[in-house]
Amino acid sequence: MKNKIFRLSILLFLGLFFLTGLNFSAQKGKLLNYDVLIKNASVFDGSLKPAFKADVAVKDGMIVKVGKSIKGSAAKVINGKGLYVTPGFIDLHTHVDRGMYFAENRACLNYLKQGVTTVIVGQCGSSAWPIFEKAEDLMKVWSGEGIGPHAALLVGHGTVRQIVMGMEEREPTAEELERMKALVKEAMEQGAYGLSTGLIYRPGSFGKTDEVIELVKVIAPYGGIYHSHIRDERDKLLEAVKEAIEISDKSGAPVHISHFKVMGKKNWGLVREACAIIEEARAKGIKVTADQYPYQFSNGYPYRSLIPRSAWQGIEETETEDTRVDTERLTSEDTEAIFNHLRDSQLIELYKKVTPYYPLSERHLQFLNEIPRNRLVRLVSRTLISSGNFRGPGNTKERSMFLARMANPEEAQKIREQIREYIDDITGPENIIVGICVEKNLEGKSLKQVAAMKEKSVEDTAIELELMGARCIPLQMGEEDIEYIMKKDYVGTGSDGTAPPYGIGLTHIRSYSTFLHKIKKYALKRKSVSVSHVIRSQTSLPAKIMNWDDRGWIKNGYKADIVVLDLNNIKTRTSISNPHAYCEGVKYLLINGELVLDGGKWTGKLPGNVIKLKK
Ligand SMILES: [Zn+2]
């Protein structure tokens, strides 16, 4: 008997030894079933279905199994109990390319923390690569050194126009148009995903409808998409939407309207008619879609002066910097005149000392040597000196000129009237919020509330705030409009944000919290839409808009870009007084099956790919 037990023990020991050995080699990745196994989570798969309980298995960068109680071993097992699995979020509209150009921001941590796994860059008419580079240059660096989220790149109409025509306000000649078309074609050949316009920004705004149609025609045969920052987002919204649809109809490429909204209180409600126009076009078979960010204020730089420039400077509204003869204030022409005294080589040497694009590439140097003299002077002048530095309440000369005018009762009355009209026109004193102010108790209050607290008129309160350097934000979009747009099944999410160095400068809070804010405020709190509706708007819908059939879903055979979200503990910590703050709530984030956030912390990995349009 004892002998038997002894022999059994030996067998057991050998068996254990064998199993341990097996396990050891499995640890090396050979015999494990999966790379990552998420157990017992609730899954929003990208559809409008409510969440369902399932396990999700990942191997070699792909989702290989979704189902109940998946058996097998994995290098990383995530306990998904109480957590929600969704496809990685796809941001249809970001300007992170500017920040991501520099290695420090390549992770785009502010986006990873929101669950974003893919960004579409090169928006609003500005190519994702600087004017002196080609699409392939940026793609090469990003592919080689790695990026946080995947990126798809657009070629910008404004950039192309600037390369060929500078900042000239006129129609292109036939030859210039051909050169612009050639540049768009070159970018598409190199893997760009389409064309973007910024038809309110110079020089994009100088381009007429026909010019844009000709350029969009170039991307159509590639299956490219036209992303449009349309010509007007205020009173002329409807005309601008119609123009975007016309461009799509005549060129044959789908059109995607960026940051769809209407600004200015008097225009609120206009989005309903705009949606009707879009829906009519869609019914005719024209591919029209849009994206939206879920905030009431706009602009990459949302902080707005409370005194109109005309009132601050004492000039007529119709005058612009170009038409005005003004000897008292520094203009860009003045600074260009200074640099015009230098030789080309001296200009280039000065430029080298301040350009952020360091070290200068061959292509960059070649660009500097090839542009006409007047453009070189302008480039160097604007890189070194911004005439904006000499404007506003921080500038002692401007300040004293303004105060001198205020000392004259007649003049002061005129200024007050101008301010009142301006404030009412933007959005009214009840919709202008104090963001950053030395008097901390005013932060977060409306101009109307501050005026009441100070027992002053709105105009005089505006002047006081301006002179103490307060930064205020007008709420230019109506909450009802935001919700109306959000409910549409052709509207995806696009943050319109950037990748700033953490803590540096003022930035819009959308850069830090768009995706989780949309879930928390509009699905969980206000219940304007369902959680699955929001998830779809930032996963499978953007994938469909971009024509991707391997992303945006939690399904077998799809790319393993996955968010594991603590839905009920989302914290968006940004406020307009403190825009730099990372979101909390994304517990785990997978990109290409690699763990990028683990327990909410960045693992230091940069597994994102440049997604190139296949020819
Ligand atoms: Zn834009």
Coordinates of C-alpha atoms in Angstrom, one line a residue, residues 45 62 117 171 275 277 328 333 397 416 429 456 490 599:
D45 CA -20.4 45.8 -30.3
M62 CA -7.2 40.7 -34.2
T117 CA -7.7 54.5 -31.2
E171 CA -8.9 82.4 -59.2
C275 CA -30.5 68.5 -41.8
I277 CA -31.3 69.5 -47.0
E328 CA 0.0 104.2 -35.0
E333 CA 3.5 95.0 -43.4
K397 CA 0.4 101.6 -25.8
R416 CA -20.3 101.2 -24.9
P429 CA -24.4 88.3 -21.8
K456 CA -22.6 97.6 -13.2
Y490 CA -25.5 59.9 -40.2
G599 CA -5.4 50.1 -15.3

